[in-house]
JSON list of C-alpha atoms and ligand atoms in Angstrom, two decimals:
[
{"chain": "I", "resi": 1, "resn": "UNK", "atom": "CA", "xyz": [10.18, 6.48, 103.82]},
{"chain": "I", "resi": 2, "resn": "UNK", "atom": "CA", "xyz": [13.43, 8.03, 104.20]},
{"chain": "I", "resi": 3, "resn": "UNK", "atom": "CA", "xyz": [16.45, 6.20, 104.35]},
{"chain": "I", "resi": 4, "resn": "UNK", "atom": "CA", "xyz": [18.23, 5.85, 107.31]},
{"chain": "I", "resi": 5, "resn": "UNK", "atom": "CA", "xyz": [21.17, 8.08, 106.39]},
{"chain": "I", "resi": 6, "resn": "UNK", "atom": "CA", "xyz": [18.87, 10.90, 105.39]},
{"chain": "I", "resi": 7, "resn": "UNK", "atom": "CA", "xyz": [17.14, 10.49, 109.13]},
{"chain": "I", "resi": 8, "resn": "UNK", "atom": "CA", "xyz": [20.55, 10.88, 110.70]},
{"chain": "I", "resi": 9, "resn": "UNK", "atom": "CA", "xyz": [21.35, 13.47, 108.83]},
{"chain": "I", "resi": 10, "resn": "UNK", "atom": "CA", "xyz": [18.54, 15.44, 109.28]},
{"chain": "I", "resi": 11, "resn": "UNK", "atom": "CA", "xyz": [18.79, 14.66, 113.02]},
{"chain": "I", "resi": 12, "resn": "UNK", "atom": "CA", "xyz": [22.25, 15.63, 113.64]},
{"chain": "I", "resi": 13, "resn": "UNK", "atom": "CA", "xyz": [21.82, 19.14, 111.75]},
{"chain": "I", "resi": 14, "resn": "UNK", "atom": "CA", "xyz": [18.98, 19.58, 114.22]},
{"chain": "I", "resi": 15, "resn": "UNK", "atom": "CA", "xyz": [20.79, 18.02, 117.32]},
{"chain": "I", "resi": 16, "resn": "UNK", "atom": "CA", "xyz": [23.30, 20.68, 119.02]},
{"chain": "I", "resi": 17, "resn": "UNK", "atom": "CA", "xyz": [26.14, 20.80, 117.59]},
{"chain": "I", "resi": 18, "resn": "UNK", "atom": "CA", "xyz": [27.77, 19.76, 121.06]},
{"chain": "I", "resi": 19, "resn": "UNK", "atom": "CA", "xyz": [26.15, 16.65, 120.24]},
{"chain": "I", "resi": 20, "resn": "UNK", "atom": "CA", "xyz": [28.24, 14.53, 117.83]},
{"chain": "I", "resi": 21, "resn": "UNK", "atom": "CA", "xyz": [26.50, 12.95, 114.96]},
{"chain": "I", "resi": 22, "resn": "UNK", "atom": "CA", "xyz": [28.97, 10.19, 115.42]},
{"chain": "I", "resi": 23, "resn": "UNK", "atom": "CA", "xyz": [27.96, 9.18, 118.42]},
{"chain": "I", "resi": 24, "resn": "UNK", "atom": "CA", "xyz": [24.25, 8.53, 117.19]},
{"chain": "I", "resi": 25, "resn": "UNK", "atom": "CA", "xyz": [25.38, 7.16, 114.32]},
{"chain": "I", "resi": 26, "resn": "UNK", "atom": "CA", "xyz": [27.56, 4.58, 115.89]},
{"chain": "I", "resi": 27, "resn": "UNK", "atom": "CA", "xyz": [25.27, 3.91, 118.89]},
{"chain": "I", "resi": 28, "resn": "UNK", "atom": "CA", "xyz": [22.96, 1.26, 117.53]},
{"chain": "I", "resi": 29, "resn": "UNK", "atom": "CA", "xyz": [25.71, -0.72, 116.24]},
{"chain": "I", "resi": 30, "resn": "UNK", "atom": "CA", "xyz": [28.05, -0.17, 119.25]},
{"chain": "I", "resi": 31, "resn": "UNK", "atom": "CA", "xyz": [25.38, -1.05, 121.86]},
{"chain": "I", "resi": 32, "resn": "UNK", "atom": "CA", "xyz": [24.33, -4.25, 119.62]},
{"chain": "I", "resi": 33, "resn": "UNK", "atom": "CA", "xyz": [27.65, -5.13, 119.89]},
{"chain": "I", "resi": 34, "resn": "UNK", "atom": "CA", "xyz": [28.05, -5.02, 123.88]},
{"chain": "I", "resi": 35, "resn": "UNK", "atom": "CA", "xyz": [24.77, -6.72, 124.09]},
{"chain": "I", "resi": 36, "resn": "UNK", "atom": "CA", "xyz": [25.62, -9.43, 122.14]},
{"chain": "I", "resi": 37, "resn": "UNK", "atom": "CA", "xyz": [29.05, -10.34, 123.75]},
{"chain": "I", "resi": 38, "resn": "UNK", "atom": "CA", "xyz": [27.29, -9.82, 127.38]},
{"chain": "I", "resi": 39, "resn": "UNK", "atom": "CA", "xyz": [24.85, -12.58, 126.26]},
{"chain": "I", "resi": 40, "resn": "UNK", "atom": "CA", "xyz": [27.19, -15.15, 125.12]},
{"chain": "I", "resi": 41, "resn": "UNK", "atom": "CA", "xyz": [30.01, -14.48, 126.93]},
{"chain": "I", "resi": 42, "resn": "UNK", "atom": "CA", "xyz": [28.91, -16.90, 129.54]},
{"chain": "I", "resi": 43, "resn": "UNK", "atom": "CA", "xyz": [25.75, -18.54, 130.02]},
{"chain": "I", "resi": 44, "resn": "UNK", "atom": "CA", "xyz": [22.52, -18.43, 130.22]},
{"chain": "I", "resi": 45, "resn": "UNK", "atom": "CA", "xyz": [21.47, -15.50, 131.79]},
{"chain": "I", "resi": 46, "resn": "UNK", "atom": "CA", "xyz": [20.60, -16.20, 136.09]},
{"chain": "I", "resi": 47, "resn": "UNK", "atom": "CA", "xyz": [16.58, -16.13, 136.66]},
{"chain": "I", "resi": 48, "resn": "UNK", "atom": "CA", "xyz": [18.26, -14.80, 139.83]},
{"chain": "I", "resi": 49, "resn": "UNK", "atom": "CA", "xyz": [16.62, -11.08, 141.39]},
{"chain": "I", "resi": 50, "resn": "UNK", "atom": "CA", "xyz": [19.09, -8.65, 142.44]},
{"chain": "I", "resi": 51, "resn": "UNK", "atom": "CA", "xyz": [19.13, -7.43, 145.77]},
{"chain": "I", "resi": 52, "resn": "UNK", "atom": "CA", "xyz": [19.02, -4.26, 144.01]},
{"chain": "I", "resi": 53, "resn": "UNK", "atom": "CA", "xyz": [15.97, -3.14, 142.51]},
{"chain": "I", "resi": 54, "resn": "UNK", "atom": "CA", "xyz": [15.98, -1.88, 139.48]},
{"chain": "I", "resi": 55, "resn": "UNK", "atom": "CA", "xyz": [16.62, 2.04, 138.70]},
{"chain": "I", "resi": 56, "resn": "UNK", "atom": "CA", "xyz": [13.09, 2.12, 136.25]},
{"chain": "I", "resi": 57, "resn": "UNK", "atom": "CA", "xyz": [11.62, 5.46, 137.82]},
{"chain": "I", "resi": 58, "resn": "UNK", "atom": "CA", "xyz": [15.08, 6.84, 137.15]},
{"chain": "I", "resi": 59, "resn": "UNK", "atom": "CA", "xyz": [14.83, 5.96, 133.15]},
{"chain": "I", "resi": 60, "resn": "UNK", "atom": "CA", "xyz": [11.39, 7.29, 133.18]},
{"chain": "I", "resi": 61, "resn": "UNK", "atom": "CA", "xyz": [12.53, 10.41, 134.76]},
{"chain": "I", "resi": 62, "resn": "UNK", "atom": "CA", "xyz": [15.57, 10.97, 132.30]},
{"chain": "I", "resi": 63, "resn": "UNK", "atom": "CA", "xyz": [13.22, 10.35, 129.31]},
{"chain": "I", "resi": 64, "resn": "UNK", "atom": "CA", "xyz": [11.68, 13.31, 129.87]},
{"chain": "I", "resi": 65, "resn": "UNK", "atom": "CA", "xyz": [14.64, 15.29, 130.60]},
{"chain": "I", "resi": 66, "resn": "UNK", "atom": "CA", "xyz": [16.87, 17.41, 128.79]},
{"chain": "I", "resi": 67, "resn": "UNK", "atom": "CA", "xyz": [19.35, 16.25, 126.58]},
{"chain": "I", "resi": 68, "resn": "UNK", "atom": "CA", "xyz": [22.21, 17.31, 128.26]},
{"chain": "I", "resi": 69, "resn": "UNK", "atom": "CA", "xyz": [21.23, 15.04, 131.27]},
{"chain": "I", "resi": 70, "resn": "UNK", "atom": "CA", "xyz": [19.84, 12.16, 128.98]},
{"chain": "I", "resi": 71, "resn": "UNK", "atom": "CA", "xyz": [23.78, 12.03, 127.88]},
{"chain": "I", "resi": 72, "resn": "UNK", "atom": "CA", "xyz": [25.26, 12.33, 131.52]},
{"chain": "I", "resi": 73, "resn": "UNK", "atom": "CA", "xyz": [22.80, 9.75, 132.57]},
{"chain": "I", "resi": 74, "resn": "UNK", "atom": "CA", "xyz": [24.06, 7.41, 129.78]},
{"chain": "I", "resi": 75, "resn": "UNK", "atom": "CA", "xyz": [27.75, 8.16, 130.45]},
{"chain": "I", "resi": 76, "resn": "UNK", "atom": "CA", "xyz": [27.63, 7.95, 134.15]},
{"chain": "I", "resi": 77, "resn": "UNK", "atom": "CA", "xyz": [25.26, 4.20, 133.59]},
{"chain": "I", "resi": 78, "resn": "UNK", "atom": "CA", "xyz": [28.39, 3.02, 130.68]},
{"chain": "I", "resi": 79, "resn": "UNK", "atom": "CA", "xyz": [31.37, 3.83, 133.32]},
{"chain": "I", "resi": 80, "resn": "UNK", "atom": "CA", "xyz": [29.51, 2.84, 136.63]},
{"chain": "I", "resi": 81, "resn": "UNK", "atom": "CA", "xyz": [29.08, -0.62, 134.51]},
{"chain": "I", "resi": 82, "resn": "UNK", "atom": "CA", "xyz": [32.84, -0.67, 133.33]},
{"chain": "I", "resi": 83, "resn": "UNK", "atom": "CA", "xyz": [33.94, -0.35, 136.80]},
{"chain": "I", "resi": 84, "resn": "UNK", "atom": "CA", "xyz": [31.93, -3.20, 138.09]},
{"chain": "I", "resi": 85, "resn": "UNK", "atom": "CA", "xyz": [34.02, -5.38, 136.06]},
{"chain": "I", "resi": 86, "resn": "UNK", "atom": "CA", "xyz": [37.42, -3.68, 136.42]},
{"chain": "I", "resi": 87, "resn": "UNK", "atom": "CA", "xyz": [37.45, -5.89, 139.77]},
{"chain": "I", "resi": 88, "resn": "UNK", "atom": "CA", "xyz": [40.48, -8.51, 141.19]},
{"chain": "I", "resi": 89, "resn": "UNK", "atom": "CA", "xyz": [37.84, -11.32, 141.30]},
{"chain": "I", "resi": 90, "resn": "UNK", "atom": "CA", "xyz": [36.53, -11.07, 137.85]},
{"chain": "I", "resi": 91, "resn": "UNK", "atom": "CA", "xyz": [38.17, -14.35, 136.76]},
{"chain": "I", "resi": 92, "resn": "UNK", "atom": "CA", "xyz": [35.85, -16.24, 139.39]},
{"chain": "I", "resi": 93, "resn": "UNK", "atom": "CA", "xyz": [33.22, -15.98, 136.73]},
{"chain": "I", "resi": 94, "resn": "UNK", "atom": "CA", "xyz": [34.28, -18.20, 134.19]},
{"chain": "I", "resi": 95, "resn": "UNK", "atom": "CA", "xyz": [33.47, -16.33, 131.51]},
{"chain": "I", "resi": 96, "resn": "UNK", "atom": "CA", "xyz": [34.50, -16.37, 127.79]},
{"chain": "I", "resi": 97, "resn": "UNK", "atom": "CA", "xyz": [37.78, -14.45, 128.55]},
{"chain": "I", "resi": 98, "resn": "UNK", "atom": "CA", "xyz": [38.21, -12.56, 124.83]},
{"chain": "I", "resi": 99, "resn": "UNK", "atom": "CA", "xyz": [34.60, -11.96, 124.81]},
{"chain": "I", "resi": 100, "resn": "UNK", "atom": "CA", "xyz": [34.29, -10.89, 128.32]},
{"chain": "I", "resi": 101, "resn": "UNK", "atom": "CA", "xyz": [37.46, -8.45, 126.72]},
{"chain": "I", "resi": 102, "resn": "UNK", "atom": "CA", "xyz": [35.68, -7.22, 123.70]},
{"chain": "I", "resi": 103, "resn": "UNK", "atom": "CA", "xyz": [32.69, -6.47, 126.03]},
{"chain": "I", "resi": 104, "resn": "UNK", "atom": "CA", "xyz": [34.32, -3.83, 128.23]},
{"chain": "I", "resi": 105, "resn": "UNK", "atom": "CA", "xyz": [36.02, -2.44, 125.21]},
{"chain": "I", "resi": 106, "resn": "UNK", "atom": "CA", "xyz": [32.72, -1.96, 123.33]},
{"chain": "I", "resi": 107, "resn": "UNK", "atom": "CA", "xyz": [31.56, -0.30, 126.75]},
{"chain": "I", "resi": 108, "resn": "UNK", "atom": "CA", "xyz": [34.87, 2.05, 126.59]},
{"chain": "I", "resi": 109, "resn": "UNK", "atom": "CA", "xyz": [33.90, 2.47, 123.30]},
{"chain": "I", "resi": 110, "resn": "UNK", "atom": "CA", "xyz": [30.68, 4.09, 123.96]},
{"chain": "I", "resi": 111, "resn": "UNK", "atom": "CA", "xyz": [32.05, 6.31, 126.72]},
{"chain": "I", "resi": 112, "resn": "UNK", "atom": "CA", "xyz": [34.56, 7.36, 124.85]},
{"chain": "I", "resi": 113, "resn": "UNK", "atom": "CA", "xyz": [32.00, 8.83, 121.56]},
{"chain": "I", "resi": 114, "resn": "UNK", "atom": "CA", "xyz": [30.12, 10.43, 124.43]},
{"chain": "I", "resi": 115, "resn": "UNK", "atom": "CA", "xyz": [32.82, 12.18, 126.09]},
{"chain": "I", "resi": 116, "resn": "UNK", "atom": "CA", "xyz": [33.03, 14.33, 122.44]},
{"chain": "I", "resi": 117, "resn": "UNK", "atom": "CA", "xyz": [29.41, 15.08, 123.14]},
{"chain": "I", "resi": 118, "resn": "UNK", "atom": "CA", "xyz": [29.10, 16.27, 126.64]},
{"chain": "I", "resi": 119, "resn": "UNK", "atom": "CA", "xyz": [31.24, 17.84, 129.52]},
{"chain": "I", "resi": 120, "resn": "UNK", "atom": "CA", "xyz": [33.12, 15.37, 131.64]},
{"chain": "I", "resi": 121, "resn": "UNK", "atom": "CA", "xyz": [32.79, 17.35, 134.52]},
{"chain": "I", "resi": 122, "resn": "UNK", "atom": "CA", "xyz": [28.76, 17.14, 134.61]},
{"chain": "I", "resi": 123, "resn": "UNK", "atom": "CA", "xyz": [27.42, 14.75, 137.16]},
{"chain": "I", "resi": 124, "resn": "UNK", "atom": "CA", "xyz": [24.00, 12.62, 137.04]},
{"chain": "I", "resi": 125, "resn": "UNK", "atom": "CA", "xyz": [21.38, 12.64, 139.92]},
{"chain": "I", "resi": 126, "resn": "UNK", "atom": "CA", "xyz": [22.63, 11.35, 142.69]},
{"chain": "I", "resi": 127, "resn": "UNK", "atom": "CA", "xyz": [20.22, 8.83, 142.80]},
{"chain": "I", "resi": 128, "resn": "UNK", "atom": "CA", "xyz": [21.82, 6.76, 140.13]},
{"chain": "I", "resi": 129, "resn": "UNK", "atom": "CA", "xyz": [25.04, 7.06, 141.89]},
{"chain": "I", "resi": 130, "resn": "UNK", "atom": "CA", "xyz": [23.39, 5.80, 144.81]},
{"chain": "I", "resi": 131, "resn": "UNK", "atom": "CA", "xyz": [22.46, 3.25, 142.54]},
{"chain": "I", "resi": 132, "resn": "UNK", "atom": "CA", "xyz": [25.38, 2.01, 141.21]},
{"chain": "I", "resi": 133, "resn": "UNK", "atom": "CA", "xyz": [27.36, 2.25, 144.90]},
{"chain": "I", "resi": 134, "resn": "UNK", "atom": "CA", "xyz": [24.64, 0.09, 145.83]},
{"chain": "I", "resi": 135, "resn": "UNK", "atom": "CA", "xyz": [24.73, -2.90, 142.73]},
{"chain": "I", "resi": 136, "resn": "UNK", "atom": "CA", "xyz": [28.66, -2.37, 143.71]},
{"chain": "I", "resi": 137, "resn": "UNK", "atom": "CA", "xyz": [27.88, -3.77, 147.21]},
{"chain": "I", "resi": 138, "resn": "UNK", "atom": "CA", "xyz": [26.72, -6.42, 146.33]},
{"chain": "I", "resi": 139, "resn": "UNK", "atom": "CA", "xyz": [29.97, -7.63, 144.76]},
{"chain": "I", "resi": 140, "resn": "UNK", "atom": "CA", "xyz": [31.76, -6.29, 147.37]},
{"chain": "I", "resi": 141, "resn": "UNK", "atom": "CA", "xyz": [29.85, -8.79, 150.22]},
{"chain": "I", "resi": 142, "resn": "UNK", "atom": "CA", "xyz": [30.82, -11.79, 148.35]},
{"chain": "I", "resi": 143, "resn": "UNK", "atom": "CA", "xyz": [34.28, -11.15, 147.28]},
{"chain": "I", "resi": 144, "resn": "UNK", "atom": "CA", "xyz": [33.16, -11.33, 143.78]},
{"chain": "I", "resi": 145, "resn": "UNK", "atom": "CA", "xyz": [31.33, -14.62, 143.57]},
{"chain": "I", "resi": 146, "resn": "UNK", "atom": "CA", "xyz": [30.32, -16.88, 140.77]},
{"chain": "I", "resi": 147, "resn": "UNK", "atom": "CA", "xyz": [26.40, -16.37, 141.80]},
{"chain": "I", "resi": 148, "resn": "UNK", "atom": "CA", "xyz": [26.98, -12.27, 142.23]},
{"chain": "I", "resi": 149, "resn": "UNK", "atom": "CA", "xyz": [28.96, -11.59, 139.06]},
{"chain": "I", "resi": 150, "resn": "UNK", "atom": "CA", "xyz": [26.17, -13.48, 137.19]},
{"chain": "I", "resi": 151, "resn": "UNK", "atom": "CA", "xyz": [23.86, -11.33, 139.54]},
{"chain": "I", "resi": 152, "resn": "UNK", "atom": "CA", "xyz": [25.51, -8.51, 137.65]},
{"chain": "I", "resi": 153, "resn": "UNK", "atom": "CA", "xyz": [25.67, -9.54, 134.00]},
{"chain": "I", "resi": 154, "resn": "UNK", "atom": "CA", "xyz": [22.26, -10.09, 134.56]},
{"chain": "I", "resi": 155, "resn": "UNK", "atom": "CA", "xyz": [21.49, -6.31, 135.59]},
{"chain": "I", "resi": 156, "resn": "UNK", "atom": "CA", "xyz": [23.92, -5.58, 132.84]},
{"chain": "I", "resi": 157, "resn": "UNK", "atom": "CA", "xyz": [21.96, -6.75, 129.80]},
{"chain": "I", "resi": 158, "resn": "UNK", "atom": "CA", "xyz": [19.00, -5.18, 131.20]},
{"chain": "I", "resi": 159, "resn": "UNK", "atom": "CA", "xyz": [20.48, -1.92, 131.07]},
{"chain": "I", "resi": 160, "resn": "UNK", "atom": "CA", "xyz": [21.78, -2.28, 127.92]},
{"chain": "I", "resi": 161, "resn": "UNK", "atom": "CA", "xyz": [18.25, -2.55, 126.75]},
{"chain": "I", "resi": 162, "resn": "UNK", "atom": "CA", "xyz": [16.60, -0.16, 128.84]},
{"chain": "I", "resi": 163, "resn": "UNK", "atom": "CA", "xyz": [19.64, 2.63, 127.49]},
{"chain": "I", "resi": 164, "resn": "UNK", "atom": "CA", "xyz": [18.75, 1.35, 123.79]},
{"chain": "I", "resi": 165, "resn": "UNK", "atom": "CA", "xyz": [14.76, 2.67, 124.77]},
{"chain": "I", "resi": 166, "resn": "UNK", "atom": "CA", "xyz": [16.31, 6.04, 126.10]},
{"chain": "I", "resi": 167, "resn": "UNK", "atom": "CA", "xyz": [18.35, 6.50, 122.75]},
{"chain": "I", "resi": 168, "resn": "UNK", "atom": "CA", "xyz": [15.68, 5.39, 120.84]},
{"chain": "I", "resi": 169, "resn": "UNK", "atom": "CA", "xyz": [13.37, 7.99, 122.88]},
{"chain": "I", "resi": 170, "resn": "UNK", "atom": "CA", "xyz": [15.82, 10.61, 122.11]},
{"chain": "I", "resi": 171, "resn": "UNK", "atom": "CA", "xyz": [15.83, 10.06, 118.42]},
{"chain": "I", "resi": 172, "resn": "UNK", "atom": "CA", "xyz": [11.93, 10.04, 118.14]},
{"chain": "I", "resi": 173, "resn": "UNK", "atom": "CA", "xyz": [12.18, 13.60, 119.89]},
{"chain": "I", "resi": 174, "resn": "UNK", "atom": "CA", "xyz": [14.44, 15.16, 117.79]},
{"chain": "I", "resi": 175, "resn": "UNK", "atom": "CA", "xyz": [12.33, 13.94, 114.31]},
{"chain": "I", "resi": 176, "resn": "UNK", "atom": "CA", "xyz": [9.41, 15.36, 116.21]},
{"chain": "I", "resi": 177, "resn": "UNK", "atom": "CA", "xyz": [11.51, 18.89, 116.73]},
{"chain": "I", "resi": 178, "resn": "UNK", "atom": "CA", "xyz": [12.36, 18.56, 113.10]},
{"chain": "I", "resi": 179, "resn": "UNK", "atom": "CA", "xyz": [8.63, 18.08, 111.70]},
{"chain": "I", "resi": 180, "resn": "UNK", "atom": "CA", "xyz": [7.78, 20.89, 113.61]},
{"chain": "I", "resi": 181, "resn": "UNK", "atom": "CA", "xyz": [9.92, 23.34, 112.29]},
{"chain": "H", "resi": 201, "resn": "LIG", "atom": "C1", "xyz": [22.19, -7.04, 116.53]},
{"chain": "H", "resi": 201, "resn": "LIG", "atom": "O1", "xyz": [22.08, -6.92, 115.13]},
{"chain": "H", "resi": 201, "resn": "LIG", "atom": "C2", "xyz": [21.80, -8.13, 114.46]},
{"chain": "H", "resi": 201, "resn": "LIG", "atom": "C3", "xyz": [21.87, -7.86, 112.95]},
{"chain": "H", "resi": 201, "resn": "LIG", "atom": "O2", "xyz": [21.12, -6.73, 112.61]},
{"chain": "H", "resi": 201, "resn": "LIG", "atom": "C4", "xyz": [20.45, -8.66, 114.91]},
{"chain": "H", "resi": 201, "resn": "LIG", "atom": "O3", "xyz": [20.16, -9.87, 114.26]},
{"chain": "H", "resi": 201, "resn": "LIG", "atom": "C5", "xyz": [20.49, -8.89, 116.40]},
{"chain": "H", "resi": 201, "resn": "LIG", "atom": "O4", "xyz": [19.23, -9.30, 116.87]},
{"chain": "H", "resi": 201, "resn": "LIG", "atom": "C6", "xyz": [20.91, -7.62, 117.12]},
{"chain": "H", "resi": 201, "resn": "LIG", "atom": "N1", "xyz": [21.12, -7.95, 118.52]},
{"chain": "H", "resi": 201, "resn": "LIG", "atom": "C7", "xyz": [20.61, -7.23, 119.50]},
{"chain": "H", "resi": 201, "resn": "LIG", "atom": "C8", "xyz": [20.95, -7.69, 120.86]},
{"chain": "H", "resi": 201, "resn": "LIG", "atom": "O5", "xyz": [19.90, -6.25, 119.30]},
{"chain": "H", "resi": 202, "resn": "LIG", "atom": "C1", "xyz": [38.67, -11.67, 146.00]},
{"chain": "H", "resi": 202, "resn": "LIG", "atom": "O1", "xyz": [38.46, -12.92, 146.61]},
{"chain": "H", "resi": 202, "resn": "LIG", "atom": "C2", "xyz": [39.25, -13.14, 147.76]},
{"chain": "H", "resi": 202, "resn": "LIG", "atom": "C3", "xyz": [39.02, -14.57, 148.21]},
{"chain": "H", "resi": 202, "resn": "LIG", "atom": "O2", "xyz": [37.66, -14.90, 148.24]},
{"chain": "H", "resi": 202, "resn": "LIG", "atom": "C4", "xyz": [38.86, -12.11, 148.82]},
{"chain": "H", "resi": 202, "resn": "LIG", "atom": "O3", "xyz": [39.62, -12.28, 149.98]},
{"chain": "H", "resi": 202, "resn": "LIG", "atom": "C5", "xyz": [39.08, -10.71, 148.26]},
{"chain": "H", "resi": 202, "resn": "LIG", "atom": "O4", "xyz": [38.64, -9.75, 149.18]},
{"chain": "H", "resi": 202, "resn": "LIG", "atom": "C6", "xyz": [38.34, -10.56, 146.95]},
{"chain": "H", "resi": 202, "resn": "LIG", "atom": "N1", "xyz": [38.68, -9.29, 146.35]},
{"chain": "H", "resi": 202, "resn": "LIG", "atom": "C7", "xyz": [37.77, -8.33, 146.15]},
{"chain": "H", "resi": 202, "resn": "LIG", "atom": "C8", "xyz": [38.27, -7.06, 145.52]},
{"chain": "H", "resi": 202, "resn": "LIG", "atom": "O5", "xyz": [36.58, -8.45, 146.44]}
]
């Protein structure tokens, strides 16, 4: 079993070089990080359904895509969920202020390793724009209430964990591309 390290390694001499080791390397503990604060910075998450169904097809559709747009699709989900929360209102939720802080900054944190990895100018499908212009609405109706920013947190987490699956997808590909060669 190799270590971890060696895995990496391996995968990031594999990996184009436009895609930065560092960003796979940091990634697991990065996106642990903004899951964790988005769980207990408020709490317990609403049993609530958004209004908005969920963008699943899309995920299944970018797992089988190329790499390139697996990263735009990751970049594009990490700032469309920044800028949900970059909103006057925000202080209606009553969250853990600091943590509610650390969250956005492990979000910016993210964005920021995979601007070093792929063009800024590249744009995802615009069905996940649709997507997020449409989760935005629903903010937007209320004003930025208590039951629609929980409403988002809510679709936040979930997306956290359904981009952890993509990753995780992208690694298994490239160790498959590397026993192969
Ligand atoms: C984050 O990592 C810690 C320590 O490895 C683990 O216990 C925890 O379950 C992880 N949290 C998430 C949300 O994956
Ligand atoms: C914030 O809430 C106020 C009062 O409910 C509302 O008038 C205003 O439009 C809201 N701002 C945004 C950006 O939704």
């Amino acid at each position: 079993m190799p270590s971890c390290t060696s895995l990496l390694f391996i995968l990031c001499s594999v990996l184009n070089s436009a895609l930065c080791c560092d960003w796979l390397r940091n990634y697991g503990h990065l996106n642990n990080n903004s899951q964790t604060l988005i769980k207990h910075m408020g709490g317990p998450l609403t049993e609530e359904e958004s209004p908005v169904p969920f963008p699943y097809r899309l995920y299944e559709l970018t797992e089988k895509a190329e790499m390139q747009s697996q990263l735009v699709f990751i970049r594009y989900s990490l700032e469309m969920i920044s800028g949900l929360y970059r909103h006057d209102n925000l202080s209606i939720a009553t969250w853990d202020t600091i943590k509610t802080e650390h969250f956005l900054m492990s979000i910016d944190r993210q964005i920021e390793e995979l601007n070093h990895c792929v063009s800024t100018k590249m744009q995802p499908d615009s069905r996940l724009r649709r997507y997020y212009r449409r989760l935005a609405m629903t903010l937007h109706h209320t004003g930025g209430s208590a039951a629609s920013w929980e409403l988002i947190r809510k679709e936040t987490e979930h997306h956290l964990i359904q981009l952890e699956m993509l990753v995780a997808s992208i690694r298994r590909r490239s160790i498959t591309t590397t026993r192969q060669h």
